[in-house]
Amino acid sequence: MKILVVGSVAYDTVETPEGRHESQLGGSASYFSIAASHFTEVGMVGVVGRDFQDQDLRMYEGHGIDISGLKIVDGKTFRWSGDYLQDINTAVTHETQLNVFADFEPSLTEHHAAAPFLFLANIEPSLQLRVLDAMSERPQLVACDTMNLWIDIARPQLSELISKVDILTINEGEARQFTDEQHLPTAASALLLSGPSTVVIKRGEYGAALFSENFNFAAPAYPLAKVVDPTGAGDSFAGGFMGYIAATGDTTEEGLRRGAIVGSTMASFAVEAFGLDRIRNLTPADIEERFKAFVELTRFEPISGNNGLPLR
Ligand code: AMP
């Protein structure tokens, strides 16, 4: 198994200008795994309650996701509800019920603990830290995500986590909140000083900005005619990004740049339908076609002499 992910597996209630869906399958680990499973082998660590639907377990298995690390225990599955009615790029949380995640103790099999790539998807930072500590050796690449709730209530644990990862993915509002810096490049510099060698700042319809010790890169978002449900866009970005890097083993600057475009490709699909409906039904041809559209979207060719600039 190439990538191990720990994160939420959830039933979400979501309202967007396109409608309201009750108890749809979601969670950070779900979006990440499905997106990454189009490129490489993924193992999921998490917990669900007895209310978890059998057909949802089968869906992960249908994507070749190793769910032997997904425990089913007495109690209710994690639930989140929110809306995007004011701003399509920003979720307003109504309720978060940790339920079975409240006292989840992750235990990794030997196989899981040896995964070369680790994604600590959004969940309580102390849980993310416990999974990192349980790895048999430091994975080749460790990335993590988080959200405003944990900045508010678990900042010390989150700071410790950020100091231990290679890549941090974070929303622009959360980057500002965490660093207390309004200007994004300044916020990114502060985050780079706190541990990771790469920071990916997610900006909704404006795409994602990669800040690294040696280079910066801007990945646009695909100009879709309609965003149906932005839930999971960030996790799907991370799934495409990490899935590409794990599948190719390419952690160079060029690999990270391409990975960011693969991430944007998967995020663009995620928001086209409610929940996981679009990213779980993709064909390789769909992904290739959208990736090519991104190449075209970002293509420009300077012509010779002064890079083609008519400088006087
Ligand atoms: P995003 O990619 O940020 O849109 O992530 C959306 C997913 O995050 C939803 O499916 C929620 O179930 C999940 N989520 C929301 N709040 C939390 C939380 N506090 N901890 C873990 N997962 C969460």
CSV table of C-alpha atoms and ligand atoms in Angstrom, one decimal:
chain,number,residue,atom,x,y,z
A,1,MET,CA,0.0,0.0,0.0
A,2,LYS,CA,1.4,3.4,-1.1
A,3,ILE,CA,-0.6,5.9,0.9
A,4,LEU,CA,-2.1,5.6,4.4
A,5,VAL,CA,-4.8,8.2,5.3
A,6,VAL,CA,-6.4,9.0,8.6
A,7,GLY,CA,-9.3,11.3,8.8
A,8,SER,CA,-13.0,11.6,9.2
A,9,VAL,CA,-15.5,9.2,7.7
A,10,ALA,CA,-18.8,11.0,8.0
A,11,TYR,CA,-22.4,11.5,7.2
A,12,ASP,CA,-22.8,15.1,6.2
A,13,THR,CA,-25.9,17.3,5.9
A,14,VAL,CA,-25.0,20.0,3.3
A,15,GLU,CA,-26.9,23.0,1.9
A,16,THR,CA,-25.7,24.9,-1.1
A,17,PRO,CA,-27.6,27.2,-3.5
A,18,GLU,CA,-28.2,24.0,-5.6
A,19,GLY,CA,-30.1,22.2,-2.8
A,20,ARG,CA,-29.9,20.4,0.5
A,21,HIS,CA,-28.7,16.8,1.0
A,22,GLU,CA,-29.2,15.0,4.3
A,23,SER,CA,-26.7,12.4,5.7
A,24,GLN,CA,-24.6,12.0,2.5
A,25,LEU,CA,-21.4,10.0,2.7
A,26,GLY,CA,-18.5,12.3,3.3
A,27,GLY,CA,-15.6,13.0,5.6
A,28,SER,CA,-12.1,14.1,4.9
A,29,ALA,CA,-10.7,10.6,4.6
A,30,SER,CA,-13.5,9.6,2.2
A,31,TYR,CA,-12.9,12.4,-0.4
A,32,PHE,CA,-9.1,11.9,-0.1
A,33,SER,CA,-9.2,8.1,-0.6
A,34,ILE,CA,-11.6,8.1,-3.5
A,35,ALA,CA,-9.6,10.8,-5.3
A,36,ALA,CA,-6.2,9.1,-4.6
A,37,SER,CA,-7.6,5.7,-5.5
A,38,HIS,CA,-7.7,6.7,-9.2
A,39,PHE,CA,-3.9,6.8,-9.1
A,40,THR,CA,-2.5,4.4,-6.4
A,41,GLU,CA,-3.3,2.0,-3.5
A,42,VAL,CA,-4.8,3.7,-0.5
A,43,GLY,CA,-5.4,2.4,3.0
A,44,MET,CA,-7.8,4.1,5.3
A,45,VAL,CA,-7.6,4.4,9.1
A,46,GLY,CA,-10.7,5.7,10.9
A,47,VAL,CA,-13.8,4.7,12.8
A,48,VAL,CA,-17.5,4.5,12.0
A,49,GLY,CA,-20.5,3.6,14.1
A,50,ARG,CA,-23.0,0.7,13.8
A,51,ASP,CA,-25.2,3.1,11.7
A,52,PHE,CA,-22.7,3.0,8.9
A,53,GLN,CA,-24.2,1.6,5.7
A,54,ASP,CA,-22.8,-1.6,4.3
A,55,GLN,CA,-23.2,-0.3,0.7
A,56,ASP,CA,-20.8,2.6,1.7
A,57,LEU,CA,-18.1,0.1,2.9
A,58,ARG,CA,-18.6,-1.8,-0.4
A,59,MET,CA,-18.1,1.5,-2.4
A,60,TYR,CA,-14.6,2.0,-0.8
A,61,GLU,CA,-13.8,-1.6,-1.6
A,62,GLY,CA,-15.0,-1.2,-5.1
A,63,HIS,CA,-12.3,1.5,-5.5
A,64,GLY,CA,-9.6,-0.9,-4.2
A,65,ILE,CA,-9.3,1.0,-1.0
A,66,ASP,CA,-8.0,-1.1,1.9
A,67,ILE,CA,-10.5,-0.5,4.7
A,68,SER,CA,-9.1,-3.0,7.1
A,69,GLY,CA,-8.1,0.0,9.3
A,70,LEU,CA,-11.6,1.3,9.4
A,71,LYS,CA,-13.1,0.2,12.7
A,72,ILE,CA,-16.8,-0.3,13.2
A,73,VAL,CA,-17.7,0.3,16.9
A,74,ASP,CA,-20.8,0.8,19.0
A,75,GLY,CA,-22.1,4.4,18.7
A,76,LYS,CA,-22.9,6.8,15.9
A,77,THR,CA,-20.7,7.8,12.9
A,78,PHE,CA,-19.1,11.3,12.8
A,79,ARG,CA,-21.6,13.8,11.6
A,80,TRP,CA,-21.1,17.3,10.2
A,81,SER,CA,-23.6,19.8,8.9
A,82,GLY,CA,-23.0,23.1,7.2
A,83,ASP,CA,-23.9,25.4,4.3
A,84,TYR,CA,-22.4,27.5,1.6
A,85,LEU,CA,-25.3,29.9,1.1
A,86,GLN,CA,-23.4,33.2,1.8
A,87,ASP,CA,-20.1,32.3,0.1
A,88,ILE,CA,-19.7,29.3,-2.2
A,89,ASN,CA,-16.0,29.1,-1.2
A,90,THR,CA,-16.5,29.0,2.6
A,91,ALA,CA,-18.4,26.5,4.6
A,92,VAL,CA,-20.4,27.7,7.6
A,93,THR,CA,-20.5,24.9,10.1
A,94,HIS,CA,-23.8,24.3,11.9
A,95,GLU,CA,-22.9,21.3,13.9
A,96,THR,CA,-20.0,18.8,14.4
A,97,GLN,CA,-20.7,15.6,16.2
A,98,LEU,CA,-17.5,13.7,16.8
A,99,ASN,CA,-19.5,10.6,18.0
A,100,VAL,CA,-17.3,7.5,17.7
A,101,PHE,CA,-14.2,9.7,16.9
A,102,ALA,CA,-14.4,11.2,20.5
A,103,ASP,CA,-12.6,8.2,22.0
A,104,PHE,CA,-11.0,6.6,18.9
A,105,GLU,CA,-7.6,5.0,19.6
A,106,PRO,CA,-5.9,4.2,16.2
A,107,SER,CA,-3.9,1.0,16.0
A,108,LEU,CA,-2.0,0.4,12.8
A,109,THR,CA,-1.2,-3.0,11.3
A,110,GLU,CA,2.5,-3.6,10.4
A,111,HIS,CA,1.5,-3.2,6.8
A,112,HIS,CA,-0.2,0.2,7.4
A,113,ALA,CA,2.7,1.4,9.6
A,114,ALA,CA,5.2,0.9,6.8
A,115,ALA,CA,3.3,3.0,4.2
A,116,PRO,CA,5.8,5.3,2.4
A,117,PHE,CA,3.3,8.2,2.1
A,118,LEU,CA,1.0,9.4,4.9
A,119,PHE,CA,-1.8,11.9,4.7
A,120,LEU,CA,-3.2,13.2,8.0
A,121,ALA,CA,-6.6,14.4,6.7
A,122,ASN,CA,-8.6,16.8,8.8
A,123,ILE,CA,-9.5,15.4,12.2
A,124,GLU,CA,-8.5,16.3,15.7
A,125,PRO,CA,-4.7,17.1,15.7
A,126,SER,CA,-3.9,14.8,18.6
A,127,LEU,CA,-5.3,11.9,16.6
A,128,GLN,CA,-3.2,12.9,13.6
A,129,LEU,CA,-0.2,13.1,15.8
A,130,ARG,CA,-0.9,9.6,17.3
A,131,VAL,CA,-1.0,8.1,13.8
A,132,LEU,CA,2.2,9.8,12.8
A,133,ASP,CA,3.9,8.4,16.0
A,134,ALA,CA,2.5,4.9,15.3
A,135,MET,CA,4.4,4.7,11.9
A,136,SER,CA,7.2,2.1,12.0
A,137,GLU,CA,9.6,4.6,10.4
A,138,ARG,CA,9.3,8.2,9.2
A,139,PRO,CA,7.4,7.9,5.8
A,140,GLN,CA,9.1,9.4,2.8
A,141,LEU,CA,6.4,12.1,2.7
A,142,VAL,CA,4.0,13.3,5.3
A,143,ALA,CA,1.2,15.8,4.5
A,144,CYS,CA,-1.6,17.1,6.7
A,145,ASP,CA,-4.7,19.2,6.5
A,146,THR,CA,-6.7,21.0,9.2
A,147,MET,CA,-9.6,23.4,9.7
A,148,ASN,CA,-10.6,26.5,11.7
A,149,LEU,CA,-12.2,24.4,14.5
A,150,TRP,CA,-8.9,22.9,15.5
A,151,ILE,CA,-7.1,26.3,15.3
A,152,ASP,CA,-9.8,27.5,17.8
A,153,ILE,CA,-9.7,24.6,20.2
A,154,ALA,CA,-6.5,22.6,19.7
A,155,ARG,CA,-3.8,25.1,18.7
A,156,PRO,CA,-0.9,23.7,20.7
A,157,GLN,CA,-1.4,20.2,19.3
A,158,LEU,CA,-1.9,21.6,15.8
A,159,SER,CA,1.3,23.6,16.0
A,160,GLU,CA,3.2,20.4,17.1
A,161,LEU,CA,1.7,18.6,14.1
A,162,ILE,CA,2.6,21.3,11.6
A,163,SER,CA,6.2,21.2,12.9
A,164,LYS,CA,6.4,17.5,12.0
A,165,VAL,CA,5.0,17.4,8.4
A,166,ASP,CA,6.6,18.0,5.0
A,167,ILE,CA,3.5,19.4,3.4
A,168,LEU,CA,0.7,21.4,4.9
A,169,THR,CA,-2.6,22.0,3.0
A,170,ILE,CA,-4.8,24.8,4.4
A,171,ASN,CA,-7.6,27.1,3.3
A,172,GLU,CA,-6.6,30.7,2.8
A,173,GLY,CA,-8.9,32.0,5.6
A,174,GLU,CA,-7.3,29.4,8.0
A,175,ALA,CA,-3.8,30.3,6.9
A,176,ARG,CA,-4.6,33.9,7.9
A,177,GLN,CA,-6.3,32.9,11.1
A,178,PHE,CA,-3.4,30.6,12.2
A,179,THR,CA,-0.6,33.0,11.4
A,180,ASP,CA,-2.4,36.3,12.1
A,181,GLU,CA,-1.1,37.6,8.8
A,182,GLN,CA,-3.5,39.0,6.2
A,183,HIS,CA,-1.2,39.0,3.2
A,184,LEU,CA,-1.1,35.4,1.9
A,185,PRO,CA,2.6,35.2,0.9
A,186,THR,CA,3.5,36.5,4.4
A,187,ALA,CA,1.2,33.9,6.0
A,188,ALA,CA,2.8,31.3,3.8
A,189,SER,CA,6.3,32.4,4.9
A,190,ALA,CA,5.3,32.1,8.5
A,191,LEU,CA,3.9,28.6,8.0
A,192,LEU,CA,7.1,27.6,6.2
A,193,LEU,CA,9.1,28.7,9.2
A,194,SER,CA,7.0,26.6,11.5
A,195,GLY,CA,8.0,23.2,9.9
A,196,PRO,CA,6.7,22.1,6.5
A,197,SER,CA,8.9,22.5,3.4
A,198,THR,CA,5.8,23.1,1.2
A,199,VAL,CA,2.6,24.9,2.1
A,200,VAL,CA,-0.5,24.5,-0.2
A,201,ILE,CA,-3.0,27.3,0.3
A,202,LYS,CA,-6.4,26.4,-1.1
A,203,ARG,CA,-8.4,29.4,-2.5
A,204,GLY,CA,-11.7,27.8,-3.7
A,205,GLU,CA,-12.6,29.2,-7.1
A,206,TYR,CA,-9.2,31.0,-7.3
A,207,GLY,CA,-7.3,27.7,-7.2
A,208,ALA,CA,-4.4,26.7,-5.0
A,209,ALA,CA,-1.0,28.4,-4.3
A,210,LEU,CA,2.0,26.4,-3.6
A,211,PHE,CA,4.7,28.0,-1.5
A,212,SER,CA,8.0,26.1,-1.1
A,213,GLU,CA,11.4,26.8,0.2
A,214,ASN,CA,12.8,27.1,-3.4
A,215,PHE,CA,9.8,27.9,-5.6
A,216,ASN,CA,6.2,29.1,-5.7
A,217,PHE,CA,3.5,27.8,-8.1
A,218,ALA,CA,-0.1,28.9,-8.8
A,219,ALA,CA,-2.6,26.2,-9.9
A,220,PRO,CA,-5.9,27.7,-11.2
A,221,ALA,CA,-9.3,26.2,-10.4
A,222,TYR,CA,-11.2,24.9,-13.5
A,223,PRO,CA,-13.7,27.5,-14.6
A,224,LEU,CA,-16.8,25.4,-14.2
A,225,ALA,CA,-20.2,26.7,-15.3
A,226,LYS,CA,-21.7,25.6,-12.0
A,227,VAL,CA,-20.5,24.6,-8.5
A,228,VAL,CA,-23.0,22.2,-7.0
A,229,ASP,CA,-21.4,21.2,-3.7
A,230,PRO,CA,-17.9,22.5,-2.7
A,231,THR,CA,-17.7,20.0,0.2
A,232,GLY,CA,-14.6,17.9,-0.1
A,233,ALA,CA,-12.9,20.0,-2.7
A,234,GLY,CA,-9.8,20.4,-0.5
A,235,ASP,CA,-9.6,16.7,0.4
A,236,SER,CA,-10.1,15.7,-3.3
A,237,PHE,CA,-7.3,18.2,-4.2
A,238,ALA,CA,-5.0,16.5,-1.6
A,239,GLY,CA,-6.0,13.0,-2.9
A,240,GLY,CA,-5.1,13.9,-6.5
A,241,PHE,CA,-1.9,15.7,-5.4
A,242,MET,CA,-0.6,12.9,-3.1
A,243,GLY,CA,-2.0,10.1,-5.3
A,244,TYR,CA,0.0,11.5,-8.2
A,245,ILE,CA,3.2,11.9,-6.2
A,246,ALA,CA,2.9,8.5,-4.5
A,247,ALA,CA,2.2,6.7,-7.9
A,248,THR,CA,5.1,8.4,-9.6
A,249,GLY,CA,7.5,8.7,-6.6
A,250,ASP,CA,8.3,12.1,-8.0
A,251,THR,CA,8.8,14.5,-5.1
A,252,THR,CA,10.9,17.0,-7.1
A,253,GLU,CA,9.7,20.5,-7.8
A,254,GLU,CA,8.4,19.4,-11.2
A,255,GLY,CA,6.5,16.5,-9.6
A,256,LEU,CA,4.9,18.9,-7.0
A,257,ARG,CA,3.9,21.3,-9.8
A,258,ARG,CA,2.3,18.5,-11.8
A,259,GLY,CA,0.7,17.0,-8.6
A,260,ALA,CA,-0.9,20.4,-7.9
A,261,ILE,CA,-2.6,20.3,-11.3
A,262,VAL,CA,-3.7,16.7,-10.8
A,263,GLY,CA,-5.1,17.9,-7.4
A,264,SER,CA,-7.0,20.8,-9.1
A,265,THR,CA,-8.3,18.3,-11.6
A,266,MET,CA,-9.8,16.1,-8.9
A,267,ALA,CA,-11.1,19.1,-6.9
A,268,SER,CA,-12.9,20.3,-10.1
A,269,PHE,CA,-14.8,17.0,-10.4
A,270,ALA,CA,-15.6,16.9,-6.6
A,271,VAL,CA,-17.6,20.1,-6.7
A,272,GLU,CA,-19.7,19.2,-9.8
A,273,ALA,CA,-22.1,17.0,-7.8
A,274,PHE,CA,-23.3,16.5,-4.2
A,275,GLY,CA,-21.0,14.5,-2.0
A,276,LEU,CA,-18.8,11.8,-3.6
A,277,ASP,CA,-21.2,11.3,-6.6
A,278,ARG,CA,-18.9,12.7,-9.3
A,279,ILE,CA,-15.4,11.6,-8.1
A,280,ARG,CA,-16.6,8.0,-7.4
A,281,ASN,CA,-17.9,7.6,-10.9
A,282,LEU,CA,-14.9,8.9,-12.9
A,283,THR,CA,-13.3,7.0,-15.8
A,284,PRO,CA,-9.5,7.3,-16.6
A,285,ALA,CA,-10.6,9.1,-19.8
A,286,ASP,CA,-12.6,11.7,-17.8
A,287,ILE,CA,-9.5,12.5,-15.7
A,288,GLU,CA,-7.2,12.6,-18.7
A,289,GLU,CA,-9.5,15.0,-20.6
A,290,ARG,CA,-9.9,17.4,-17.6
A,291,PHE,CA,-6.1,17.3,-17.0
A,292,LYS,CA,-5.5,18.2,-20.6
A,293,ALA,CA,-8.0,21.1,-20.3
A,294,PHE,CA,-5.8,22.3,-17.3
A,295,VAL,CA,-2.7,22.1,-19.5
A,296,GLU,CA,-4.4,24.3,-22.0
A,297,LEU,CA,-5.7,26.7,-19.3
A,298,THR,CA,-2.2,27.4,-18.1
A,299,ARG,CA,-0.4,27.3,-21.4
A,300,PHE,CA,1.4,30.3,-22.8
A,301,GLU,CA,4.5,30.6,-24.8
A,302,PRO,CA,6.9,33.5,-24.6
A,303,ILE,CA,8.4,34.2,-28.0
A,304,SER,CA,12.0,34.9,-28.6
A,305,GLY,CA,13.8,38.1,-27.5
A,306,ASN,CA,13.0,39.7,-24.2
A,307,ASN,CA,10.6,36.8,-23.7
A,308,GLY,CA,8.5,38.3,-26.4
A,309,LEU,CA,7.9,41.5,-24.4
A,310,PRO,CA,7.8,44.6,-26.7
A,311,LEU,CA,10.1,46.4,-24.3
A,312,ARG,CA,11.3,49.9,-25.3
B,1,AMP,P1,-13.3,20.0,2.8
B,1,AMP,O1,-12.4,19.4,1.9
B,1,AMP,O2,-12.6,20.9,3.7
B,1,AMP,O3,-14.6,20.6,2.2
B,1,AMP,O4,-13.8,18.8,3.8
B,1,AMP,C1,-15.2,18.4,3.9
B,1,AMP,C2,-15.3,17.3,4.9
B,1,AMP,O5,-14.8,17.6,6.1
B,1,AMP,C3,-16.8,16.9,5.1
B,1,AMP,O6,-17.2,15.8,4.4
B,1,AMP,C4,-16.9,16.8,6.7
B,1,AMP,O7,-17.4,15.6,7.1
B,1,AMP,C5,-15.5,16.9,7.1
B,1,AMP,N1,-15.4,17.7,8.4
B,1,AMP,C6,-16.0,18.8,8.7
B,1,AMP,N2,-15.6,19.2,10.0
B,1,AMP,C7,-14.7,18.3,10.4
B,1,AMP,C8,-13.9,18.2,11.6
B,1,AMP,N3,-14.0,19.1,12.6
B,1,AMP,N4,-13.1,17.2,11.7
B,1,AMP,C9,-13.0,16.3,10.7
B,1,AMP,N5,-13.6,16.3,9.5
B,1,AMP,C10,-14.5,17.4,9.4
